[in-house]
GROMACS .gro file of C-alpha atoms in nm:
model
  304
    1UNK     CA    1   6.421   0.991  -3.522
    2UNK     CA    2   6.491   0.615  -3.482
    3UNK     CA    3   6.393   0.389  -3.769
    4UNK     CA    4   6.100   0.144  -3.577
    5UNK     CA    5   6.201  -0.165  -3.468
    6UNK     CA    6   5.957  -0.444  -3.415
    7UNK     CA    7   5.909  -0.779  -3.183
    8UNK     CA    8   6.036  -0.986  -3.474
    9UNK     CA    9   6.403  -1.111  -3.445
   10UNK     CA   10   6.586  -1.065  -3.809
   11UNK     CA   11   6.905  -1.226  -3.681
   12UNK     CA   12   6.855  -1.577  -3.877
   13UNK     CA   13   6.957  -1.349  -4.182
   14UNK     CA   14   7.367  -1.299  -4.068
   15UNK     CA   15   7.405  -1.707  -4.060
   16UNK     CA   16   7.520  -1.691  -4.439
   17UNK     CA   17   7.805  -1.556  -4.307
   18UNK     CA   18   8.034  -1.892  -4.236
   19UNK     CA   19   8.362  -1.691  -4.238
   20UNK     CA   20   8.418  -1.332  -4.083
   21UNK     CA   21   8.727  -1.087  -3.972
   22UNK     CA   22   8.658  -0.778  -3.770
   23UNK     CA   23   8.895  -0.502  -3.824
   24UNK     CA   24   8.954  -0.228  -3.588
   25UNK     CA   25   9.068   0.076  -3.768
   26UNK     CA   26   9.261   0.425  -3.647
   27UNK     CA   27   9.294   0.730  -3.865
   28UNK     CA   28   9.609   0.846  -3.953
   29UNK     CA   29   9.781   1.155  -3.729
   30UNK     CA   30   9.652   1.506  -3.804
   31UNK     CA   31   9.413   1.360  -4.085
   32UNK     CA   32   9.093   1.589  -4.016
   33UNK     CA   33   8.785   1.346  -3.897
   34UNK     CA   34   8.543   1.438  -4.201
   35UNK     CA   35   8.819   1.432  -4.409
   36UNK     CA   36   8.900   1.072  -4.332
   37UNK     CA   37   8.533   0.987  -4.299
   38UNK     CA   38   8.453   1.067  -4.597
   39UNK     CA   39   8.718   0.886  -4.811
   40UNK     CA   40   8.644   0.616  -4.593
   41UNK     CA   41   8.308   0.590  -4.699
   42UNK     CA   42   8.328   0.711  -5.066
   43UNK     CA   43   8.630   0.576  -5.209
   44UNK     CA   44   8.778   0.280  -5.010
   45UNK     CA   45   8.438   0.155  -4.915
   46UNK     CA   46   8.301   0.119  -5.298
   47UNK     CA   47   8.668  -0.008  -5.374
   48UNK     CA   48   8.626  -0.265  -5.102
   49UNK     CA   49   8.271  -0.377  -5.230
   50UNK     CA   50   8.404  -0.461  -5.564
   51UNK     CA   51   8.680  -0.740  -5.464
   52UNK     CA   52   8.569  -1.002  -5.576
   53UNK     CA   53   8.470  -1.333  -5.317
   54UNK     CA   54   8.300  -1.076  -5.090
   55UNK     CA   55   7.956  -1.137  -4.941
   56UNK     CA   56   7.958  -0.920  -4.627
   57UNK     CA   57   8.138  -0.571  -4.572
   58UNK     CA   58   8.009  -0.312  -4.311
   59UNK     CA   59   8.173  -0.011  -4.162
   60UNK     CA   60   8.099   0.110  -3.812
   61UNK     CA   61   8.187   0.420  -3.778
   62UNK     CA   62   8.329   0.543  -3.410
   63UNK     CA   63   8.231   0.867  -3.262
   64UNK     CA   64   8.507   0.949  -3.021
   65UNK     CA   65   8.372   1.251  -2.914
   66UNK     CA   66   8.080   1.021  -2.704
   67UNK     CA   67   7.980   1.077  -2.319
   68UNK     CA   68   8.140   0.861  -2.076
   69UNK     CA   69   7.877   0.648  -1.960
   70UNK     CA   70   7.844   0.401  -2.255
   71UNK     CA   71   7.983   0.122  -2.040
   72UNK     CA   72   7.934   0.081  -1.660
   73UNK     CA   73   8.249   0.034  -1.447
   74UNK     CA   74   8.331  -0.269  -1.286
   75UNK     CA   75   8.586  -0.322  -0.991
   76UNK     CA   76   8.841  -0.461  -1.154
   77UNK     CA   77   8.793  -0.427  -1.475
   78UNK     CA   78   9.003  -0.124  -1.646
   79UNK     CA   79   8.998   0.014  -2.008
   80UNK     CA   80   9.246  -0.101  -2.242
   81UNK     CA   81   9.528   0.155  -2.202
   82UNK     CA   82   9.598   0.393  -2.505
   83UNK     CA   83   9.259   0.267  -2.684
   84UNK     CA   84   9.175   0.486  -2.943
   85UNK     CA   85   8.950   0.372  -3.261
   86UNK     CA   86   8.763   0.552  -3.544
   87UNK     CA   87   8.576   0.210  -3.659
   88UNK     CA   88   8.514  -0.171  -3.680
   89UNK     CA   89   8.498  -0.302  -3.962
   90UNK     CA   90   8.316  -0.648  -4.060
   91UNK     CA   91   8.488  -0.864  -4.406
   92UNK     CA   92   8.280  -1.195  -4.442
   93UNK     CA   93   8.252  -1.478  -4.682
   94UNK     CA   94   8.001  -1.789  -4.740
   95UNK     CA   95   8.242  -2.010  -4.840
   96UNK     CA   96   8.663  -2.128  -4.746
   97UNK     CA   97   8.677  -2.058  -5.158
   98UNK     CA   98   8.490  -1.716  -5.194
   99UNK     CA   99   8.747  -1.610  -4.894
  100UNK     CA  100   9.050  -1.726  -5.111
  101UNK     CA  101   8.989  -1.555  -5.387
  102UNK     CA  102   8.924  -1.230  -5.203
  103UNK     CA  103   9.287  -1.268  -5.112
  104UNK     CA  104   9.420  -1.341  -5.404
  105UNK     CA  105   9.263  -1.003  -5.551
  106UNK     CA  106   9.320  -0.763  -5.193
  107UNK     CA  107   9.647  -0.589  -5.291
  108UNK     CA  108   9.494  -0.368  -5.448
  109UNK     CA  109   9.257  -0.281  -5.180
  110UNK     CA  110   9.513  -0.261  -4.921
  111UNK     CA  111   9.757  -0.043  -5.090
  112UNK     CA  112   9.461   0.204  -5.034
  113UNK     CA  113   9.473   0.199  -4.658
  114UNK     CA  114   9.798   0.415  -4.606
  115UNK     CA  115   9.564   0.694  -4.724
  116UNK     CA  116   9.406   0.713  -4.419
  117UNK     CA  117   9.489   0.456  -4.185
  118UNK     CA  118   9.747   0.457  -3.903
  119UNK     CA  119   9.675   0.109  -3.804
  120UNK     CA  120   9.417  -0.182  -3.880
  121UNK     CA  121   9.451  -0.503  -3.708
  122UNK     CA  122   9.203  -0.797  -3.871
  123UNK     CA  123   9.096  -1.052  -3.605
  124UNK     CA  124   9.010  -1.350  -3.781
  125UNK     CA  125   8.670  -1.507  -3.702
  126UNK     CA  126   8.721  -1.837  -3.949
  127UNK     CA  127   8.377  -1.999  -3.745
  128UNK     CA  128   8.179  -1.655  -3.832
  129UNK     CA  129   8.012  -1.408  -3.545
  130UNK     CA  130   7.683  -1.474  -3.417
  131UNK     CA  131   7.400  -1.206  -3.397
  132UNK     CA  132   7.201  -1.379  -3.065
  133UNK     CA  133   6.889  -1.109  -3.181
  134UNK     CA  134   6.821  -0.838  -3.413
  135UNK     CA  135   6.475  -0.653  -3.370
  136UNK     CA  136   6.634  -0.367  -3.664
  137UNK     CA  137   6.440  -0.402  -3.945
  138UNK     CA  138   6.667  -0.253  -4.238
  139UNK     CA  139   6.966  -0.521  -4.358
  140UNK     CA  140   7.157  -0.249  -4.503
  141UNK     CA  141   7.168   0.010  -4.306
  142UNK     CA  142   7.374   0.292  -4.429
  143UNK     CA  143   7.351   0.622  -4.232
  144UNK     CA  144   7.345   0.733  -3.887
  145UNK     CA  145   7.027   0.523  -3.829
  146UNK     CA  146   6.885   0.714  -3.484
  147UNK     CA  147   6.942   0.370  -3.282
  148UNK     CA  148   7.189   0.402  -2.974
  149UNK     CA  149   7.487   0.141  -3.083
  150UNK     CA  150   7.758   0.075  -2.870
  151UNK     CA  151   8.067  -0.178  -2.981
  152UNK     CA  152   8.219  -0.302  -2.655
  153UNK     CA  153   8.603  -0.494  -2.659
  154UNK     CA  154   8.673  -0.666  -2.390
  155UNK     CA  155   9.025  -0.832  -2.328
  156UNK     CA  156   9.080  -1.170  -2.121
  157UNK     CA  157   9.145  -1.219  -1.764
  158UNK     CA  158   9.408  -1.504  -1.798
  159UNK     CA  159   9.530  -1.743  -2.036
  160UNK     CA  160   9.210  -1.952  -2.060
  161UNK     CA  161   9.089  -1.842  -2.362
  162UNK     CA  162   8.826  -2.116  -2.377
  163UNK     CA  163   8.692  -1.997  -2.067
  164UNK     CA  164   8.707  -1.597  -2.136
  165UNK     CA  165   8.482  -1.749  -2.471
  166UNK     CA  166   8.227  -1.928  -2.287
  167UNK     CA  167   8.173  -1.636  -2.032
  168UNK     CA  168   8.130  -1.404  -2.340
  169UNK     CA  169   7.883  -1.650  -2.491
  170UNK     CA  170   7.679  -1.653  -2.150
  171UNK     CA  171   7.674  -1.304  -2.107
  172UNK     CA  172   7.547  -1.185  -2.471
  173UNK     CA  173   7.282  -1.463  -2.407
  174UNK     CA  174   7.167  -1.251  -2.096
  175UNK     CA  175   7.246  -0.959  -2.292
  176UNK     CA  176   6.981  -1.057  -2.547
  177UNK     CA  177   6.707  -1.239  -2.343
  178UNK     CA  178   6.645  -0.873  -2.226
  179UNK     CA  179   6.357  -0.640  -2.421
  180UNK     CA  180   6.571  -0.338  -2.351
  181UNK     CA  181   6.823  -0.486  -2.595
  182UNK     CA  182   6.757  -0.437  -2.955
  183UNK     CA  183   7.047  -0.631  -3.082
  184UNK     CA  184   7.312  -0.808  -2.963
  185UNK     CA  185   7.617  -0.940  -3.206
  186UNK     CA  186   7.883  -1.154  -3.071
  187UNK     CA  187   8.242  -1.143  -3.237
  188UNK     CA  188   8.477  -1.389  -3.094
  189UNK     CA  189   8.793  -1.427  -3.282
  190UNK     CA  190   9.077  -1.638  -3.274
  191UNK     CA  191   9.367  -1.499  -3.119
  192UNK     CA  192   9.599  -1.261  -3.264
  193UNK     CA  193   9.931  -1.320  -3.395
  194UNK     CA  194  10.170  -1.042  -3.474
  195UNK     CA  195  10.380  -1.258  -3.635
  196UNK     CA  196  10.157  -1.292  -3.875
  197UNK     CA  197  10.034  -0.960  -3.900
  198UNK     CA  198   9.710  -0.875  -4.106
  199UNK     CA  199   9.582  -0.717  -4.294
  200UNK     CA  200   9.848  -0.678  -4.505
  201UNK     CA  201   9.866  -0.347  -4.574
  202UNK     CA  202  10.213  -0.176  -4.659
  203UNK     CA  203  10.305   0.111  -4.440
  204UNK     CA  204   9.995   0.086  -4.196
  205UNK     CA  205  10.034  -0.058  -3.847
  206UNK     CA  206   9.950  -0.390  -3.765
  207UNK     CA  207  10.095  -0.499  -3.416
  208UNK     CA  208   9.943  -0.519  -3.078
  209UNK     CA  209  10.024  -0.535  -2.727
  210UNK     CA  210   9.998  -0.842  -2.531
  211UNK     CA  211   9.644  -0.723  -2.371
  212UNK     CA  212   9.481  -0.706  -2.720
  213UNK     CA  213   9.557  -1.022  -2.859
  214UNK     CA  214   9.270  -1.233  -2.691
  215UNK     CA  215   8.983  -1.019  -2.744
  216UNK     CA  216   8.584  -1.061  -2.735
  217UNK     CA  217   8.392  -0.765  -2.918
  218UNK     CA  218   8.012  -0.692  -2.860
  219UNK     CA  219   7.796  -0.472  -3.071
  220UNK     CA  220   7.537  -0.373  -2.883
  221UNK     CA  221   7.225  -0.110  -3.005
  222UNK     CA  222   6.930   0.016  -2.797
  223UNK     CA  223   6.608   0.248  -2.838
  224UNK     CA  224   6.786   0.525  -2.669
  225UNK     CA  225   7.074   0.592  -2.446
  226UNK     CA  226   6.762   0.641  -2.111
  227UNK     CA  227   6.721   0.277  -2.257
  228UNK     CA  228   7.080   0.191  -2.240
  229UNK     CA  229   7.159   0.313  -1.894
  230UNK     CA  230   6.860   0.237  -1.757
  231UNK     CA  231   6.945  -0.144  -1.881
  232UNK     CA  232   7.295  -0.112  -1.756
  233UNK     CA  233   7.231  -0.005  -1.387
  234UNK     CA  234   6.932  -0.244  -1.332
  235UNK     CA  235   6.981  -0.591  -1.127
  236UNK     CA  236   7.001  -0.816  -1.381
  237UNK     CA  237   7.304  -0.666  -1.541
  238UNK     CA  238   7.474  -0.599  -1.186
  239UNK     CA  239   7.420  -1.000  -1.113
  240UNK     CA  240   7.693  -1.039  -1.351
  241UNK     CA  241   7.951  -0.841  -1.236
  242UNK     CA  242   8.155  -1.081  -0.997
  243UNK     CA  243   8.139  -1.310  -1.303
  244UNK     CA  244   8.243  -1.051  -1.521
  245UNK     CA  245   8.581  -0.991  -1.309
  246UNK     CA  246   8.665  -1.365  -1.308
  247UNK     CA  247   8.720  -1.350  -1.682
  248UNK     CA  248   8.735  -0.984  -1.806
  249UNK     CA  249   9.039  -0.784  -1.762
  250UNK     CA  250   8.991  -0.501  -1.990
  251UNK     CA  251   8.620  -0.326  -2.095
  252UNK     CA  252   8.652  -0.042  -2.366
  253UNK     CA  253   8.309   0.062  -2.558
  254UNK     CA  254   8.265   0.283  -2.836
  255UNK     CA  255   7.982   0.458  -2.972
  256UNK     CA  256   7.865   0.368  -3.337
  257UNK     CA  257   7.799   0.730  -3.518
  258UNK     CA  258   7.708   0.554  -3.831
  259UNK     CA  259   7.618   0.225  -4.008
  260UNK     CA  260   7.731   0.194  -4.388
  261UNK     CA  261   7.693  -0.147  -4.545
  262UNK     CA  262   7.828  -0.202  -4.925
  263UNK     CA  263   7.784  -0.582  -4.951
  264UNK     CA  264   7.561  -0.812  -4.810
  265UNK     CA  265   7.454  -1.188  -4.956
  266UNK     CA  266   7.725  -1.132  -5.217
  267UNK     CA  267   7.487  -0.838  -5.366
  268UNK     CA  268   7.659  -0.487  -5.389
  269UNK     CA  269   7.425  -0.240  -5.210
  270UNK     CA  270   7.379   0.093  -5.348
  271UNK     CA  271   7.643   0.221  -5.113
  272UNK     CA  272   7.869  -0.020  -5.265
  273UNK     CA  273   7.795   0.082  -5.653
  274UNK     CA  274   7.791   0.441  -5.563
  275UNK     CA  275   7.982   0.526  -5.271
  276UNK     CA  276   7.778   0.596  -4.902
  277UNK     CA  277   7.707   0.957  -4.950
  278UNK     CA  278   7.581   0.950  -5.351
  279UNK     CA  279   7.365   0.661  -5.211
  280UNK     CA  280   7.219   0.879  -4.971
  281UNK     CA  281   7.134   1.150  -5.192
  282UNK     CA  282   6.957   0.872  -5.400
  283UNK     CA  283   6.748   0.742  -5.163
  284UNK     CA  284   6.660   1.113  -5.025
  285UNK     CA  285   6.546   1.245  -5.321
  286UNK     CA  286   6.403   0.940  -5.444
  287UNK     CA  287   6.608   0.912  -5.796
  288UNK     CA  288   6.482   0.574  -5.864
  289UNK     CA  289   6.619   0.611  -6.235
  290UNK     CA  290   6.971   0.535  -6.056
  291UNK     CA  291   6.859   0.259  -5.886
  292UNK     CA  292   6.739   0.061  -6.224
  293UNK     CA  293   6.936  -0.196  -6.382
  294UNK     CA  294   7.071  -0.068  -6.673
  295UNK     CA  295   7.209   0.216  -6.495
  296UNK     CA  296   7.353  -0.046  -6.235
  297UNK     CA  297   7.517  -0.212  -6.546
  298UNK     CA  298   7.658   0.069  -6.660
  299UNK     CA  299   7.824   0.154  -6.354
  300UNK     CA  300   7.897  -0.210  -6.307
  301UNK     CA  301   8.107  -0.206  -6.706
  302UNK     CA  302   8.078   0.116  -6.862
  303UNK     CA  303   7.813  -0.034  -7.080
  304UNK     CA  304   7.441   0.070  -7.105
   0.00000   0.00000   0.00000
């Protein structure tokens, strides 16, 4: 069952947050799903949370497997062509220093990412996301949480990219004025270079084709999918639709099969001391003797 939500917006807490990247990630070929999933989660994730300049790191997990009607289709407006993800991935820093020395200390996190990923592309988001609202009580959500989240990408029209921005910006506002929608996050990144290709991770893909270089991304979650569709067929939503096809060329969404977050405000979660599953086990059998300090520290330095 769903976690409640409530009438109070949490989204005030993501402005700490001044610099952000969104990843998109694809397994590599013939990798089984759980077995990619799972090292996802329990080694690079924990590996991730412990570079150092880090105050933000989240993995969405995709579920590719999802029913066809996460998105409504608009005249017009196709999916990106040969579109395939397993995730989204959110790397974000308070400060222009705390980003730099994450850098300087990421080789050894992306040597890890041959392992199990074909192909990451980071789009850089150097003026942060925005999270319009945020009814979901729990900051750290790290499971399949019973809300219906959807990530939708949507690629430009034209070469205006301020304009393709500003339409985004108007449309999560509508997006978020509405009850039906529990939370709306807005990811508008610069646009991507594959010149300067990034992450840089040796022997993993990082190049994309022209369509995917100016990219918006919304994350999206919702009581239910009755909630969802019942949201995306009414009036409101099909008032936009004309203005949608001035700006939007390509819609793909994706549905969110899990949440798992391993740093936020600089503070390692459990997830990111322990790795997602062991976390989970924690929590569900309420071993609050791992969750004290001096077990933290020991984790932390191998010292009681």
């Amino acid at each position: 069952m769903p976690k409640p939500s409530t009438d109070h917006d949490y989204a005030a807490r993501d402005a700490s947050i001044s610099i952000n990247s969104y990843t998109t990630v694809l397994r590599r070929p013939h990798v089984p799903h759980d077995l990619f999933a799972t090292y996802w989660r329990d080694v690079h994730g924990p590996l991730c949370a412990r570079i150092p300049g880090l105050a933000w790191y989240v993995q969405n997990h995709f579920d590719r497997d999802q029913d066809a009607h996460l998105w409504p289709a608009v005249d017009g407006i196709t999916p990106f062509p040969d579109y395939d993800l397993d995730g989204g991935v959110e790397i974000g820093f308070a400060s222009a220093a705390d980003q730099a020395t994450f850098n300087d200390a990421s080789p050894i996190l992306f040597s890890d990412e041959q392992n199990m990923f074909a192909a990451t592309v980071a789009y850089a988001l150097p003026d942060g996301s925005r999270t319009l609202i945020d009814r979901i009580p729990d900051p750290i959500p790290n499971a399949d949480d019973g809300f219906d989240r959807i990530h939708v990408h949507f690629g430009a029209a034209g070469d205006d990219l301020a304009a393709f921005r500003a339409f985004l910006t108007e449309f999560a506002e509508m997006l978020a004025a509405s009850a039906a929608v529990l939370k709306v996050r807005l990811h508008l990144p610069e646009r991507y270079d594959n010149a300067n290709p990034a992450p840089p991770a040796p022997k993993v893909d990082h190049q994309v084709p022209p369509e995917r270089t100016a990219i918006a991304i919304l994350e999206l979650a919702f009581a239910t999918p009755l909630t969802r569709r019942a949201f995306l067929e009414s009036e409101a939503f099909r008032a936009t639709e004309a203005a949608q096809r001035v700006h939007i060329r390509h819609a793909t969404a994706f549905a969110v099969s899990g949440v798992y977050t391993y740093v936020r405000d600089k503070t390692l979660t459990l997830a990111g001391l322990r790795g997602s599953r062991p976390a989970q086990l924690i929590e569900r059998l309420g071993a609050n003797n791992q969750t004290t300090d001096d077990v933290r520290r020991l984790m932390l330095t191998g010292r009681p």
